[in-house]
Amino acid sequence: MQVQVIDNVLKLNDEVAAMNRQTLHEAGVLTLNLIGGPGSGKTTLLEATLRHMALEGERDRLRLGICVGDLATTRDADRLHRWCDQVVQVNTGKGCHLDANQVRQAIARLDLSALDILVIENVGNLICPVGFDLGEDFKVGLFSTTEGDDKPAKHPHLLAAAHVLLLNKIDLLPYVSFNLEHFHDDVRRLNPYAVVLPVAAEQDEIGPWLKWLRVCKATPPRHQQ
Amino acid sequence: MQVQVIDNVLKLNDEVAAMNRQTLHEAGVLTLNLIGGPGSGKTTLLEATLRHMALEGERDRLRLGICVGDLATTRDADRLHRWCDQVVQVNTGKGCHLDANQVRQAIARLDLSALDILVIENVGNLICPVGFDLGEDFKVGLFSTTEGDDKPAKHPHLLAAAHVLLLNKIDLLPYVSFNLEHFHDDVRRLNPYAVVLPVAAEQDEIGPWLKWLRVCKATPPRHQQ
């Protein structure tokens, strides 16, 4: 009986995720599901991304919208709202991940016709968010050097699901125990197709990520799925 | 119907947790449930703790056993096993927390009569582990400076449940954005009774934690509950 109920919950989620995906594709919005541990730098990355876009010329600007999940507080949304009008916060209470229905409600509050990319900043957690399709085109995994080089090996499900991985806080490498070779070896072993983008969001060094966003947006997501 | 099933799962967990607690109390073992995000330094803290105990004289030595949870790999158990015979790994697959039944099975593999303290290193996750009683005497929350000072505010359930909080990677404070005052203000607001112990596990600077362990062990846990 328990398994049946869990099956139904996931099946229902998948149905709503498919609706989200259709809505977002029809609006021409590329959607990313950003998954990282607590304090890995998800919001700082998005702050830097929005700041860069604000400084871009009209021709090169990507119009971003953000849906941000957290147990409590609107701190992340407040930080992002300084740079972007289209920010929706979802507070999950004790919920350890966003689900497709929460994202469906968030999408309804955004003006999709004015967006190129929607980034869904998931709840800070490397585990459960992986299991819930939100309707995104790509899952983006975010690790940071201060978490240690063993995180890919310990999170094989995220590795298998992610299309791209960011390695944040690359500027702190001199101060922490982190073997880049071990990290890359594990990534290659678990997902040979995943690109790894080194960034230092706090230092505003996010060039590889901005480039990836532009390339990704230039190819219609429906052909990439 | 769904709520009923979830109630039953939690009720069953609580019943097994009560059995664990009784077993551990009868054996005179103080039990700690260590909860922290991925890469916050749980295993490094325990490595340093075991190393310190190995160097202590017989009279001052606390005999530790470790039950360590992870999605995959035995890396943490391997690291700890160098310093301690009584280490049991629980691999949870996609499970984002340990439950009381997993701990019950782990306890059965340990010689409790040869232990003073059992530390259960939970799966790297600040959310779901808080909701599952394992039979511990105390929940220990572990944050690190590299995660940012907003983690207490974002995890009020952990704050309310934890008896003690460790703030790890204190040596990296000069290199990260972290306002100690904001951190402590949030902790006090959410749990005025929680002690905060600053440590730098990677640098082997864990004095306040070792002292807390000794004081805690000196008072029988059944009187502290």
Tab-separated table of C-alpha atoms in Angstrom, chain B:
chain	number	residue	atom	x	y	z
B	1	MET	CA	-5.206	8.248	3.014
B	2	GLN	CA	-1.765	9.617	2.181
B	3	VAL	CA	-1.501	11.374	5.537
B	4	GLN	CA	-2.479	8.170	7.295
B	5	VAL	CA	0.360	6.273	5.624
B	6	ILE	CA	2.893	8.969	6.483
B	7	ASP	CA	1.657	8.954	10.083
B	8	ASN	CA	2.205	5.223	10.267
B	9	VAL	CA	5.731	5.451	8.910
B	10	LEU	CA	6.670	8.082	11.463
B	11	LYS	CA	4.882	6.207	14.274
B	12	LEU	CA	6.745	3.010	13.401
B	13	ASN	CA	10.011	4.956	13.305
B	14	ASP	CA	9.301	6.428	16.749
B	15	GLU	CA	8.605	2.989	18.188
B	16	VAL	CA	11.907	1.601	16.900
B	17	ALA	CA	13.707	4.776	18.040
B	18	ALA	CA	12.338	4.198	21.565
B	19	MET	CA	13.718	0.638	21.460
B	20	ASN	CA	17.101	1.969	20.313
B	21	ARG	CA	17.105	4.530	23.108
B	22	GLN	CA	16.366	1.880	25.689
B	23	THR	CA	19.089	-0.444	24.361
B	24	LEU	CA	21.648	2.372	24.316
B	25	HIS	CA	20.710	3.675	27.773
B	26	GLU	CA	20.901	0.181	29.257
B	27	ALA	CA	24.396	-0.119	27.794
B	28	GLY	CA	25.321	3.295	29.227
B	29	VAL	CA	26.108	4.709	25.785
B	30	LEU	CA	25.600	8.429	25.124
B	31	THR	CA	24.239	8.764	21.583
B	32	LEU	CA	24.501	11.771	19.294
B	33	ASN	CA	22.763	12.318	15.948
B	34	LEU	CA	25.107	14.494	13.873
B	35	ILE	CA	23.237	16.465	11.224
B	36	GLY	CA	24.949	18.692	8.644
B	37	GLY	CA	24.862	19.553	4.965
B	38	PRO	CA	26.998	17.798	2.354
B	39	GLY	CA	30.617	18.843	2.768
B	40	SER	CA	30.047	20.670	6.041
B	41	GLY	CA	32.773	18.512	7.604
B	42	LYS	CA	30.971	15.790	9.557
B	43	THR	CA	33.445	13.019	8.740
B	44	THR	CA	36.461	15.293	9.130
B	45	LEU	CA	35.195	16.289	12.586
B	46	LEU	CA	34.805	12.636	13.565
B	47	GLU	CA	38.231	11.745	12.167
B	48	ALA	CA	39.815	14.491	14.282
B	49	THR	CA	37.781	13.391	17.306
B	50	LEU	CA	38.868	9.761	16.981
B	51	ARG	CA	42.501	10.813	16.460
B	52	HIS	CA	42.407	12.876	19.639
B	53	MET	CA	40.909	9.983	21.590
B	54	ALA	CA	43.568	7.592	20.254
B	55	LEU	CA	46.244	9.897	21.666
B	56	GLU	CA	44.596	10.296	25.081
B	57	GLY	CA	45.735	8.383	28.134
B	58	GLU	CA	43.582	5.421	29.180
B	59	ARG	CA	41.975	7.420	31.988
B	60	ASP	CA	40.713	10.270	29.766
B	61	ARG	CA	39.904	8.282	26.655
B	62	LEU	CA	36.279	8.171	25.532
B	63	ARG	CA	35.518	5.033	23.528
B	64	LEU	CA	33.595	6.091	20.423
B	65	GLY	CA	31.578	4.063	17.968
B	66	ILE	CA	30.301	5.489	14.692
B	67	CYS	CA	27.305	4.700	12.524
B	68	VAL	CA	27.677	6.576	9.239
B	69	GLY	CA	24.955	7.140	6.659
B	70	ASP	CA	25.520	7.915	2.982
B	71	LEU	CA	23.686	7.433	-0.298
B	72	ALA	CA	26.609	5.528	-1.800
B	73	THR	CA	30.263	4.566	-1.278
B	74	THR	CA	31.987	3.489	1.943
B	75	ARG	CA	34.433	6.406	1.791
B	76	ASP	CA	33.470	7.923	5.127
B	77	ALA	CA	33.518	4.592	6.956
B	78	ASP	CA	36.909	3.821	5.387
B	79	ARG	CA	38.283	7.154	6.606
B	80	LEU	CA	36.964	6.566	10.125
B	81	HIS	CA	37.959	2.921	10.301
B	82	ARG	CA	41.615	3.900	10.331
B	83	TRP	CA	41.077	5.292	13.817
B	84	CYS	CA	38.325	3.125	15.204
B	85	ASP	CA	37.196	-0.495	14.924
B	86	GLN	CA	33.588	0.153	15.766
B	87	VAL	CA	32.350	1.786	12.557
B	88	VAL	CA	29.231	0.709	10.655
B	89	GLN	CA	28.252	2.163	7.272
B	90	VAL	CA	24.610	2.390	6.225
B	91	ASN	CA	24.081	3.060	2.526
B	92	THR	CA	20.655	4.570	1.943
B	93	GLY	CA	20.601	4.538	-1.877
B	94	LYS	CA	18.254	7.407	-2.679
B	95	GLY	CA	17.220	7.817	0.966
B	96	CYS	CA	17.900	11.316	2.243
B	97	HIS	CA	18.068	10.451	5.955
B	98	LEU	CA	18.728	7.594	8.344
B	99	ASP	CA	15.765	5.988	10.064
B	100	ALA	CA	15.536	4.218	13.401
B	101	ASN	CA	15.395	0.771	11.848
B	102	GLN	CA	18.660	1.289	9.970
B	103	VAL	CA	20.273	2.422	13.200
B	104	ARG	CA	18.796	-0.586	15.010
B	105	GLN	CA	20.556	-2.881	12.542
B	106	ALA	CA	23.785	-0.910	12.897
B	107	ILE	CA	23.692	-1.097	16.696
B	108	ALA	CA	23.437	-4.875	16.466
B	109	ARG	CA	26.851	-4.937	14.787
B	110	LEU	CA	28.557	-2.879	17.489
B	111	ASP	CA	29.871	-4.038	20.847
B	112	LEU	CA	27.987	-1.519	22.966
B	113	SER	CA	29.639	-2.753	26.172
B	114	ALA	CA	32.927	-1.358	24.837
B	115	LEU	CA	31.511	2.098	23.989
B	116	ASP	CA	31.055	5.341	25.886
B	117	ILE	CA	29.619	7.361	23.025
B	118	LEU	CA	27.905	6.449	19.751
B	119	VAL	CA	27.899	9.144	17.089
B	120	ILE	CA	25.450	8.640	14.240
B	121	GLU	CA	26.687	10.625	11.253
B	122	ASN	CA	23.488	11.257	9.336
B	123	VAL	CA	23.221	11.585	5.540
B	124	GLY	CA	24.498	14.996	4.346
B	125	ASN	CA	21.241	16.953	4.479
B	126	LEU	CA	19.927	19.695	6.768
B	127	ILE	CA	16.256	18.910	6.263
B	128	CYS	CA	14.789	15.400	6.461
B	129	PRO	CA	17.157	13.980	9.104
B	130	VAL	CA	15.594	16.429	11.593
B	131	GLY	CA	12.212	14.656	11.350
B	132	PHE	CA	13.393	11.135	12.163
B	133	ASP	CA	14.172	10.220	15.763
B	134	LEU	CA	16.915	7.570	15.772
B	135	GLY	CA	16.980	6.966	19.537
B	136	GLU	CA	19.714	9.530	20.192
B	137	ASP	CA	20.136	11.560	23.355
B	138	PHE	CA	21.024	14.730	21.480
B	139	LYS	CA	20.845	16.129	17.993
B	140	VAL	CA	24.050	17.942	17.036
B	141	GLY	CA	23.775	20.453	14.177
B	142	LEU	CA	26.869	21.157	12.088
B	143	PHE	CA	27.225	24.294	9.977
B	144	SER	CA	30.350	25.639	8.306
B	145	THR	CA	31.466	29.193	7.632
B	146	THR	CA	31.757	28.506	3.901
B	147	GLU	CA	27.991	27.851	3.745
B	148	GLY	CA	27.166	31.432	4.728
B	149	ASP	CA	25.711	32.934	7.894
B	150	ASP	CA	22.069	32.478	6.857
B	151	LYS	CA	21.822	28.733	7.444
B	152	PRO	CA	20.259	28.867	10.945
B	153	ALA	CA	17.484	31.202	9.739
B	154	LYS	CA	16.817	28.932	6.784
B	155	HIS	CA	16.631	25.778	8.892
B	156	PRO	CA	14.452	26.663	11.882
B	157	HIS	CA	13.371	23.033	12.451
B	158	LEU	CA	16.961	21.888	12.899
B	159	LEU	CA	17.629	24.867	15.139
B	160	ALA	CA	14.660	24.017	17.355
B	161	ALA	CA	15.691	20.349	17.605
B	162	ALA	CA	19.454	20.688	18.128
B	163	HIS	CA	20.942	20.749	21.617
B	164	VAL	CA	24.308	21.921	20.353
B	165	LEU	CA	25.575	23.520	17.146
B	166	LEU	CA	29.063	23.324	15.721
B	167	LEU	CA	30.356	26.049	13.456
B	168	ASN	CA	33.113	24.407	11.416
B	169	LYS	CA	35.790	25.843	9.085
B	170	ILE	CA	36.228	28.777	11.422
B	171	ASP	CA	39.760	29.085	9.989
B	172	LEU	CA	38.283	30.086	6.614
B	173	LEU	CA	36.449	33.121	8.024
B	174	PRO	CA	38.955	35.585	6.501
B	175	TYR	CA	38.215	34.255	3.000
B	176	VAL	CA	34.412	34.116	2.989
B	177	SER	CA	31.417	36.421	3.478
B	178	PHE	CA	30.193	35.446	6.905
B	179	ASN	CA	28.843	37.732	9.594
B	180	LEU	CA	29.345	36.009	12.960
B	181	GLU	CA	27.008	38.435	14.678
B	182	HIS	CA	24.124	37.685	12.285
B	183	PHE	CA	24.745	33.961	12.728
B	184	HIS	CA	24.654	34.150	16.528
B	185	ASP	CA	21.627	36.491	16.519
B	186	ASP	CA	19.641	34.009	14.426
B	187	VAL	CA	20.697	31.082	16.616
B	188	ARG	CA	19.651	32.916	19.791
B	189	ARG	CA	16.329	33.911	18.264
B	190	LEU	CA	15.500	30.367	17.146
B	191	ASN	CA	16.933	28.446	20.089
B	192	PRO	CA	18.242	30.415	23.072
B	193	TYR	CA	19.411	27.178	24.720
B	194	ALA	CA	21.641	25.928	21.908
B	195	VAL	CA	25.369	26.140	22.581
B	196	VAL	CA	27.546	27.105	19.588
B	197	LEU	CA	30.990	25.496	19.429
B	198	PRO	CA	33.484	26.973	16.926
B	199	VAL	CA	35.835	24.373	15.397
B	200	ALA	CA	38.223	23.882	12.482
B	201	ALA	CA	38.149	20.127	12.022
B	202	GLU	CA	40.497	20.075	9.030
B	203	GLN	CA	43.070	21.953	11.148
B	204	ASP	CA	42.484	19.635	14.096
B	205	GLU	CA	41.176	22.522	16.201
B	206	ILE	CA	38.212	20.932	17.945
B	207	GLY	CA	38.855	21.779	21.621
B	208	PRO	CA	35.373	23.153	22.461
B	209	TRP	CA	33.732	20.049	20.959
B	210	LEU	CA	35.966	17.629	22.874
B	211	LYS	CA	35.204	19.513	26.086
B	212	TRP	CA	31.458	19.402	25.371
B	213	LEU	CA	31.662	15.625	24.751
B	214	ARG	CA	33.383	15.076	28.108
B	215	VAL	CA	30.918	17.219	30.061
B	216	CYS	CA	27.988	15.627	28.278
B	217	LYS	CA	29.228	12.104	28.935
B	218	ALA	CA	29.867	12.897	32.605
B	219	THR	CA	26.133	13.542	33.122
B	220	PRO	CA	24.017	10.441	32.513
B	221	PRO	CA	21.935	11.068	29.373
B	222	ARG	CA	18.702	9.819	30.874
B	223	HIS	CA	18.734	12.830	33.191
B	224	GLN	CA	19.374	15.204	30.333
B	225	GLN	CA	16.478	14.184	28.123
